[in-house]
PDB file of C-alpha atoms in Angstrom:
ATOM      1  CA  MET A   9     -12.049 -69.592  20.720  1.00 44.00           C
ATOM      2  CA  ALA A  10     -14.026 -68.191  23.660  1.00 41.00           C
ATOM      3  CA  ARG A  11     -10.882 -66.489  24.988  1.00 42.00           C
ATOM      4  CA  ARG A  12     -10.279 -64.861  21.557  1.00 43.00           C
ATOM      5  CA  SER A  13     -13.891 -63.686  21.303  1.00 45.00           C
ATOM      6  CA  PHE A  14     -13.618 -62.203  24.794  1.00 40.00           C
ATOM      7  CA  ALA A  15     -10.401 -60.385  23.844  1.00 43.00           C
ATOM      8  CA  ILE A  16     -12.018 -58.938  20.720  1.00 39.00           C
ATOM      9  CA  ALA A  17     -15.029 -57.848  22.770  1.00 39.00           C
ATOM     10  CA  VAL A  18     -12.723 -56.091  25.253  1.00 35.00           C
ATOM     11  CA  LEU A  19     -10.898 -54.306  22.429  1.00 38.00           C
ATOM     12  CA  LEU A  20     -14.162 -53.195  20.816  1.00 34.00           C
ATOM     13  CA  PHE A  21     -15.477 -51.957  24.155  1.00 36.00           C
ATOM     14  CA  SER A  22     -12.226 -50.075  24.815  1.00 37.00           C
ATOM     15  CA  ALA A  23     -12.322 -48.470  21.372  1.00 36.00           C
ATOM     16  CA  PHE A  24     -15.949 -47.410  21.874  1.00 37.00           C
ATOM     17  CA  PHE A  25     -15.129 -46.017  25.325  1.00 37.00           C
ATOM     18  CA  ILE A  26     -12.199 -43.971  23.957  1.00 38.00           C
ATOM     19  CA  LEU A  27     -14.325 -42.578  21.120  1.00 41.00           C
ATOM     20  CA  ALA A  28     -17.121 -41.723  23.537  1.00 42.00           C
ATOM     21  CA  CYS A  29     -14.689 -39.949  25.872  1.00 46.00           C
ATOM     22  CA  ARG A  30     -13.188 -38.105  22.937  1.00 50.00           C
ATOM     23  CA  GLY A  31     -16.629 -37.008  21.830  1.00 61.00           C
ATOM     24  CA  ASP A  32     -17.486 -35.849  25.336  1.00 88.00           C
ATOM     25  CA  THR A  33     -14.218 -33.939  25.646  1.00 91.00           C
ATOM     26  CA  VAL A  34     -14.650 -32.114  22.339  1.00 92.00           C
ATOM     27  CA  SER A  35     -18.296 -31.477  23.126  1.00 90.00           C
ATOM     28  CA  ARG A  36     -17.347 -29.963  26.495  1.00 92.00           C
ATOM     29  CA  GLY A  37     -14.738 -27.840  24.730  1.00 92.00           C
ATOM     30  CA  ASN A  38     -17.328 -26.579  22.251  1.00 91.00           C
ATOM     31  CA  ASP A  39     -19.765 -25.800  25.060  1.00 91.00           C
ATOM     32  CA  ALA A  40     -17.088 -23.877  26.950  1.00 92.00           C
ATOM     33  CA  LEU A  41     -16.085 -21.993  23.793  1.00 92.00           C
ATOM     34  CA  ARG A  42     -19.680 -21.078  23.046  1.00 92.00           C
ATOM     35  CA  ILE A  43     -20.261 -19.487  26.472  1.00 93.00           C
ATOM     36  CA  GLY A  44     -16.901 -17.715  26.565  1.00 93.00           C
ATOM     37  CA  ASP A  45     -15.168 -20.021  29.048  1.00 95.00           C
ATOM     38  CA  TYR A  46     -12.026 -20.021  26.931  1.00 94.00           C
ATOM     39  CA  ASP A  47      -9.572 -21.390  29.478  1.00 95.00           C
ATOM     40  CA  ARG A  48     -11.747 -24.453  30.069  1.00 96.00           C
ATOM     41  CA  ALA A  49     -12.202 -24.819  26.302  1.00 94.00           C
ATOM     42  CA  VAL A  50      -8.415 -24.928  25.906  1.00 96.00           C
ATOM     43  CA  VAL A  51      -8.162 -27.651  28.573  1.00 96.00           C
ATOM     44  CA  ASN A  52     -10.781 -29.874  26.944  1.00 95.00           C
ATOM     45  CA  PHE A  53      -9.584 -29.469  23.366  1.00 94.00           C
ATOM     46  CA  SER A  54      -6.014 -30.132  24.524  1.00 96.00           C
ATOM     47  CA  LYS A  55      -7.134 -33.363  26.213  1.00 95.00           C
ATOM     48  CA  ALA A  56      -8.761 -34.516  22.984  1.00 94.00           C
ATOM     49  CA  LEU A  57      -5.583 -33.712  21.050  1.00 95.00           C
ATOM     50  CA  ASP A  58      -3.488 -35.663  23.538  1.00 94.00           C
ATOM     51  CA  GLU A  59      -5.554 -38.680  22.504  1.00 91.00           C
ATOM     52  CA  ASN A  60      -5.458 -37.847  18.781  1.00 92.00           C
ATOM     53  CA  PRO A  61      -3.333 -34.967  17.417  1.00 93.00           C
ATOM     54  CA  LEU A  62      -5.136 -35.338  14.061  1.00 93.00           C
ATOM     55  CA  ASP A  63      -8.545 -34.563  15.554  1.00 92.00           C
ATOM     56  CA  ARG A  64      -9.687 -31.770  13.258  1.00 91.00           C
ATOM     57  CA  ASP A  65     -12.569 -30.539  15.422  1.00 90.00           C
ATOM     58  CA  ALA A  66     -10.427 -30.385  18.561  1.00 94.00           C
ATOM     59  CA  ARG A  67      -7.607 -28.606  16.711  1.00 94.00           C
ATOM     60  CA  TYR A  68     -10.016 -26.068  15.229  1.00 93.00           C
ATOM     61  CA  GLY A  69     -11.619 -25.538  18.630  1.00 94.00           C
ATOM     62  CA  LEU A  70      -8.217 -24.965  20.230  1.00 95.00           C
ATOM     63  CA  ALA A  71      -7.215 -22.460  17.545  1.00 94.00           C
ATOM     64  CA  LEU A  72     -10.494 -20.573  17.967  1.00 94.00           C
ATOM     65  CA  SER A  73     -10.077 -20.605  21.753  1.00 94.00           C
ATOM     66  CA  TYR A  74      -6.658 -18.977  21.566  1.00 96.00           C
ATOM     67  CA  TYR A  75      -8.023 -16.538  18.970  1.00 94.00           C
ATOM     68  CA  ALA A  76     -10.800 -15.519  21.363  1.00 93.00           C
ATOM     69  CA  ILE A  77      -8.390 -15.154  24.304  1.00 94.00           C
ATOM     70  CA  ALA A  78      -6.043 -12.961  22.244  1.00 94.00           C
ATOM     71  CA  GLU A  79      -8.932 -10.877  20.934  1.00 91.00           C
ATOM     72  CA  GLU A  80     -10.224 -10.294  24.465  1.00 91.00           C
ATOM     73  CA  LYS A  81      -6.801  -9.154  25.601  1.00 90.00           C
ATOM     74  CA  GLU A  82      -6.610  -6.815  22.578  1.00 85.00           C
ATOM     75  CA  LYS A  83      -9.673  -5.004  23.941  1.00 84.00           C
ATOM     76  CA  LEU A  84      -7.894  -4.567  27.267  1.00 83.00           C
ATOM     77  CA  ASP A  85      -4.767  -3.204  25.526  1.00 77.00           C
ATOM     78  CA  GLY A  86      -2.774  -6.111  26.875  1.00 73.00           C
ATOM     79  CA  GLN A  87       0.446  -7.664  25.600  1.00 83.00           C
ATOM     80  CA  THR A  88      -0.913 -10.017  22.945  1.00 91.00           C
ATOM     81  CA  LEU A  89       2.081 -11.098  20.862  1.00 95.00           C
ATOM     82  CA  PRO A  90       2.569 -14.513  22.576  1.00 95.00           C
ATOM     83  CA  LEU A  91      -1.156 -15.230  22.276  1.00 95.00           C
ATOM     84  CA  TRP A  92      -1.285 -14.434  18.563  1.00 96.00           C
ATOM     85  CA  GLU A  93       1.855 -16.492  18.033  1.00 97.00           C
ATOM     86  CA  ARG A  94       0.147 -19.450  19.700  1.00 96.00           C
ATOM     87  CA  THR A  95      -3.055 -18.880  17.723  1.00 96.00           C
ATOM     88  CA  VAL A  96      -1.204 -18.824  14.403  1.00 97.00           C
ATOM     89  CA  ALA A  97       0.781 -21.923  15.423  1.00 97.00           C
ATOM     90  CA  GLU A  98      -2.470 -23.815  16.045  1.00 95.00           C
ATOM     91  CA  PHE A  99      -3.948 -22.685  12.719  1.00 95.00           C
ATOM     92  CA  ARG A 100      -0.736 -23.704  10.969  1.00 96.00           C
ATOM     93  CA  ILE A 101      -1.020 -27.217  12.432  1.00 95.00           C
ATOM     94  CA  LEU A 102      -4.741 -27.287  11.623  1.00 94.00           C
ATOM     95  CA  TRP A 103      -3.932 -26.403   8.008  1.00 94.00           C
ATOM     96  CA  ASN A 104      -1.861 -29.595   7.813  1.00 93.00           C
ATOM     97  CA  VAL A 105      -4.923 -31.532   8.969  1.00 91.00           C
ATOM     98  CA  ASP A 106      -7.620 -29.651   7.045  1.00 87.00           C
ATOM     99  CA  SER A 107      -6.773 -27.112   4.344  1.00 81.00           C
ATOM    100  CA  THR A 108     -10.376 -26.516   3.230  1.00 78.00           C
ATOM    101  CA  THR A 109     -11.832 -23.070   2.765  1.00 76.00           C
ATOM    102  CA  SER A 110     -13.691 -23.155   6.089  1.00 83.00           C
ATOM    103  CA  ILE A 111     -10.651 -22.081   8.128  1.00 90.00           C
ATOM    104  CA  ARG A 112      -9.112 -19.609   5.667  1.00 93.00           C
ATOM    105  CA  GLU A 113     -10.747 -16.441   6.978  1.00 93.00           C
ATOM    106  CA  ALA A 114      -9.924 -17.041  10.654  1.00 93.00           C
ATOM    107  CA  TYR A 115      -6.371 -18.151   9.805  1.00 95.00           C
ATOM    108  CA  SER A 116      -5.881 -15.062   7.627  1.00 96.00           C
ATOM    109  CA  ASN A 117      -7.186 -12.753  10.362  1.00 95.00           C
ATOM    110  CA  SER A 118      -4.903 -14.311  12.963  1.00 97.00           C
ATOM    111  CA  LEU A 119      -1.904 -13.629  10.706  1.00 98.00           C
ATOM    112  CA  PHE A 120      -2.960  -9.976  10.400  1.00 97.00           C
ATOM    113  CA  TYR A 121      -3.248  -9.641  14.167  1.00 96.00           C
ATOM    114  CA  LEU A 122       0.105 -11.358  14.641  1.00 97.00           C
ATOM    115  CA  SER A 123       1.690  -8.914  12.184  1.00 98.00           C
ATOM    116  CA  ARG A 124       0.235  -5.938  14.011  1.00 96.00           C
ATOM    117  CA  ALA A 125       1.236  -7.256  17.434  1.00 96.00           C
ATOM    118  CA  THR A 126       4.761  -7.956  16.159  1.00 97.00           C
ATOM    119  CA  LEU A 127       5.110  -4.394  14.862  1.00 96.00           C
ATOM    120  CA  SER A 128       3.888  -2.982  18.167  1.00 93.00           C
ATOM    121  CA  GLU A 129       6.786  -4.802  19.835  1.00 93.00           C
ATOM    122  CA  ASN A 130       9.339  -4.013  17.138  1.00 94.00           C
ATOM    123  CA  SER A 131       8.457  -1.425  14.484  1.00 92.00           C
ATOM    124  CA  ARG A 132      11.325  -2.652  12.281  1.00 93.00           C
ATOM    125  CA  ALA A 133      10.249  -6.285  12.219  1.00 96.00           C
ATOM    126  CA  ASN A 134       9.685  -7.782   8.777  1.00 97.00           C
ATOM    127  CA  VAL A 135       6.081  -8.951   8.816  1.00 98.00           C
ATOM    128  CA  LEU A 136       5.580  -8.851   5.038  1.00 98.00           C
ATOM    129  CA  PRO A 137       5.782 -12.669   4.734  1.00 98.00           C
ATOM    130  CA  LEU A 138       3.022 -12.967   7.343  1.00 98.00           C
ATOM    131  CA  LEU A 139       0.842 -10.463   5.493  1.00 98.00           C
ATOM    132  CA  ASP A 140       1.485 -12.142   2.147  1.00 98.00           C
ATOM    133  CA  ARG A 141       0.385 -15.449   3.666  1.00 98.00           C
ATOM    134  CA  SER A 142      -2.688 -13.757   5.128  1.00 98.00           C
ATOM    135  CA  ILE A 143      -3.631 -12.330   1.725  1.00 98.00           C
ATOM    136  CA  ALA A 144      -2.985 -15.650  -0.009  1.00 97.00           C
ATOM    137  CA  LEU A 145      -5.428 -17.309   2.384  1.00 96.00           C
ATOM    138  CA  ASP A 146      -8.100 -14.618   2.003  1.00 96.00           C
ATOM    139  CA  SER A 147      -7.848 -12.164  -0.884  1.00 96.00           C
ATOM    140  CA  SER A 148     -10.593 -10.021   0.668  1.00 96.00           C
ATOM    141  CA  ASN A 149      -8.665  -9.382   3.887  1.00 97.00           C
ATOM    142  CA  PHE A 150      -8.187  -5.684   3.236  1.00 97.00           C
ATOM    143  CA  TYR A 151      -6.817  -5.102   6.720  1.00 97.00           C
ATOM    144  CA  SER A 152      -3.759  -7.094   5.665  1.00 98.00           C
ATOM    145  CA  PHE A 153      -3.581  -5.196   2.363  1.00 98.00           C
ATOM    146  CA  ASN A 154      -3.820  -1.889   4.226  1.00 98.00           C
ATOM    147  CA  LEU A 155      -1.076  -2.774   6.707  1.00 98.00           C
ATOM    148  CA  LYS A 156       1.153  -3.961   3.868  1.00 98.00           C
ATOM    149  CA  ALA A 157       0.639  -0.644   2.069  1.00 98.00           C
ATOM    150  CA  LEU A 158       1.522   1.314   5.224  1.00 97.00           C
ATOM    151  CA  ILE A 159       4.736  -0.696   5.545  1.00 97.00           C
ATOM    152  CA  PHE A 160       5.620  -0.014   1.900  1.00 98.00           C
ATOM    153  CA  GLU A 161       4.955   3.678   2.480  1.00 96.00           C
ATOM    154  CA  ASN A 162       7.297   3.732   5.487  1.00 95.00           C
ATOM    155  CA  LEU A 163       9.939   1.959   3.394  1.00 95.00           C
ATOM    156  CA  GLY A 164       9.692   4.647   0.719  1.00 95.00           C
ATOM    157  CA  ARG A 165       7.983   2.292  -1.744  1.00 96.00           C
ATOM    158  CA  THR A 166       5.196   4.798  -2.291  1.00 96.00           C
ATOM    159  CA  ASP A 167       4.161   3.685  -5.780  1.00 96.00           C
ATOM    160  CA  GLU A 168       3.540   0.155  -4.494  1.00 97.00           C
ATOM    161  CA  ALA A 169       1.626   1.575  -1.530  1.00 98.00           C
ATOM    162  CA  LYS A 170      -0.565   3.647  -3.869  1.00 97.00           C
ATOM    163  CA  ASP A 171      -1.290   0.615  -6.016  1.00 97.00           C
ATOM    164  CA  ILE A 172      -2.468  -1.340  -2.970  1.00 98.00           C
ATOM    165  CA  TYR A 173      -4.679   1.483  -1.682  1.00 98.00           C
ATOM    166  CA  ILE A 174      -6.251   1.985  -5.114  1.00 97.00           C
ATOM    167  CA  TYR A 175      -6.740  -1.770  -5.514  1.00 97.00           C
ATOM    168  CA  THR A 176      -8.430  -1.907  -2.109  1.00 97.00           C
ATOM    169  CA  ILE A 177     -10.790   0.973  -2.911  1.00 96.00           C
ATOM    170  CA  THR A 178     -11.635  -0.665  -6.239  1.00 96.00           C
ATOM    171  CA  ARG A 179     -12.405  -3.997  -4.562  1.00 96.00           C
ATOM    172  CA  ASP A 180     -14.211  -2.558  -1.531  1.00 96.00           C
ATOM    173  CA  SER A 181     -15.422   1.017  -1.811  1.00 94.00           C
ATOM    174  CA  THR A 182     -16.510   0.960   1.852  1.00 95.00           C
ATOM    175  CA  PHE A 183     -13.026   0.369   3.284  1.00 96.00           C
ATOM    176  CA  MET A 184     -12.460   3.850   4.695  1.00 96.00           C
ATOM    177  CA  SER A 185      -8.903   3.351   5.936  1.00 96.00           C
ATOM    178  CA  ALA A 186      -7.689   3.076   2.339  1.00 97.00           C
ATOM    179  CA  TYR A 187      -9.163   6.491   1.480  1.00 97.00           C
ATOM    180  CA  VAL A 188      -7.626   8.087   4.570  1.00 97.00           C
ATOM    181  CA  ASN A 189      -4.198   6.556   4.009  1.00 97.00           C
ATOM    182  CA  LEU A 190      -4.056   7.185   0.249  1.00 97.00           C
ATOM    183  CA  GLY A 191      -5.082  10.804   0.816  1.00 96.00           C
ATOM    184  CA  ASN A 192      -2.390  11.120   3.493  1.00 96.00           C
ATOM    185  CA  LEU A 193       0.185   9.770   1.068  1.00 97.00           C
ATOM    186  CA  TYR A 194      -0.739  12.359  -1.607  1.00 96.00           C
ATOM    187  CA  TRP A 195      -0.826  15.088   1.046  1.00 96.00           C
ATOM    188  CA  ASN A 196       2.667  14.201   2.270  1.00 94.00           C
ATOM    189  CA  GLU A 197       3.886  14.360  -1.328  1.00 94.00           C
ATOM    190  CA  GLY A 198       2.450  17.873  -1.629  1.00 93.00           C
ATOM    191  CA  ASP A 199      -0.276  16.861  -4.079  1.00 94.00           C
ATOM    192  CA  VAL A 200      -3.151  18.663  -2.360  1.00 94.00           C
ATOM    193  CA  PRO A 201      -5.687  18.302  -5.219  1.00 94.00           C
ATOM    194  CA  ALA A 202      -5.175  14.520  -5.338  1.00 96.00           C
ATOM    195  CA  ALA A 203      -5.467  14.284  -1.557  1.00 96.00           C
ATOM    196  CA  TRP A 204      -8.733  16.264  -1.629  1.00 95.00           C
ATOM    197  CA  ASP A 205     -10.076  14.052  -4.438  1.00 96.00           C
ATOM    198  CA  ILE A 206      -9.477  10.865  -2.444  1.00 97.00           C
ATOM    199  CA  TRP A 207     -10.668  12.191   0.914  1.00 96.00           C
ATOM    200  CA  SER A 208     -13.831  13.716  -0.561  1.00 95.00           C
ATOM    201  CA  MET A 209     -14.495  10.502  -2.493  1.00 96.00           C
ATOM    202  CA  GLY A 210     -14.316   8.543   0.738  1.00 95.00           C
ATOM    203  CA  LEU A 211     -16.519  11.090   2.505  1.00 95.00           C
ATOM    204  CA  GLN A 212     -19.199  10.574  -0.142  1.00 94.00           C
ATOM    205  CA  ARG A 213     -19.161   6.872   0.747  1.00 94.00           C
ATOM    206  CA  ASP A 214     -19.266   7.485   4.503  1.00 93.00           C
ATOM    207  CA  SER A 215     -20.352  10.918   5.681  1.00 92.00           C
ATOM    208  CA  THR A 216     -19.960   9.825   9.320  1.00 93.00           C
ATOM    209  CA  SER A 217     -16.172   9.387   9.111  1.00 93.00           C
ATOM    210  CA  ARG A 218     -14.649  12.010  11.402  1.00 93.00           C
ATOM    211  CA  ALA A 219     -11.167  11.524   9.917  1.00 93.00           C
ATOM    212  CA  LEU A 220     -12.389  12.023   6.357  1.00 95.00           C
ATOM    213  CA  ARG A 221     -14.506  15.045   7.349  1.00 94.00           C
ATOM    214  CA  HIS A 222     -11.513  16.634   9.045  1.00 94.00           C
ATOM    215  CA  TRP A 223      -8.985  16.022   6.281  1.00 93.00           C
ATOM    216  CA  THR A 224     -11.360  16.958   3.465  1.00 94.00           C
ATOM    217  CA  ALA A 225     -11.958  20.308   5.184  1.00 94.00           C
ATOM    218  CA  VAL A 226      -8.201  20.806   5.683  1.00 93.00           C
ATOM    219  CA  ALA A 227      -7.574  20.083   2.004  1.00 93.00           C
ATOM    220  CA  GLU A 228     -10.367  22.453   0.926  1.00 91.00           C
ATOM    221  CA  ASP A 229      -8.849  25.286   2.988  1.00 91.00           C
ATOM    222  CA  SER A 230      -5.461  24.545   1.453  1.00 91.00           C
ATOM    223  CA  LEU A 231      -6.881  24.570  -2.072  1.00 92.00           C
ATOM    224  CA  LYS A 232      -8.591  27.914  -1.431  1.00 90.00           C
ATOM    225  CA  SER A 233      -5.293  29.388  -0.194  1.00 88.00           C
ATOM    226  CA  MET A 234      -3.459  28.036  -3.236  1.00 84.00           C
ATOM    227  CA  ILE A 235      -6.045  29.568  -5.586  1.00 83.00           C
ATOM    228  CA  GLU A 236      -5.927  32.928  -3.800  1.00 80.00           C
ATOM    229  CA  SER A 237      -2.134  32.992  -3.913  1.00 79.00           C
ATOM    230  CA  GLY A 238      -2.059  32.001  -7.575  1.00 74.00           C
ATOM    231  CA  LYS A 239      -0.330  28.691  -6.913  1.00 68.00           C
ATOM    232  CA  LEU A 240      -3.207  26.766  -8.458  1.00 67.00           C
TER     233      LEU A 240
END
């Protein structure tokens, strides 16, 4: 009986020790992540996951660490495709562990960045499934909507592109890229009045936008020429 009690005590102590180590490892990972020591954060979260691949906090920390590393390299104009691939892979695994709303925004953003990085490597790559997944995760990710519309426009699916731009402007009147791109689409189609309408509408929302100021002025000059020549 004493031997059995001793064995149970050893097992309980071992379990407590493992949990304590796990907690320390994740805690160290969080500390490293918080101060921007991303490589050390990756090491600590990975150690915790070696012990328990289902550890939600460690998995989330690892995904955020790779996200931060990729984002930093973006600012340096580095080659980020492998980093965004790894980030999305970690979020995909995390989704199998925890599919609550708390990770949706970061997961959605990582899919947008992966799509953009993929296109920078291969402009003909089909990233629409990635963008659709991004939008499904976060219906307010208008960066993914905008990129999807640009792809449709390049594919000649201009009506679908217009619908997305208009939807974006309706949902978020401060998203300036949608005004610029929708105006460009009308301009390329030769519809100068429609282009001016959209660009000037955007400029009313954000008078500091250099792109909208420029293109609104270009459209105004064009409209004046059309009126003077009797074309309008």
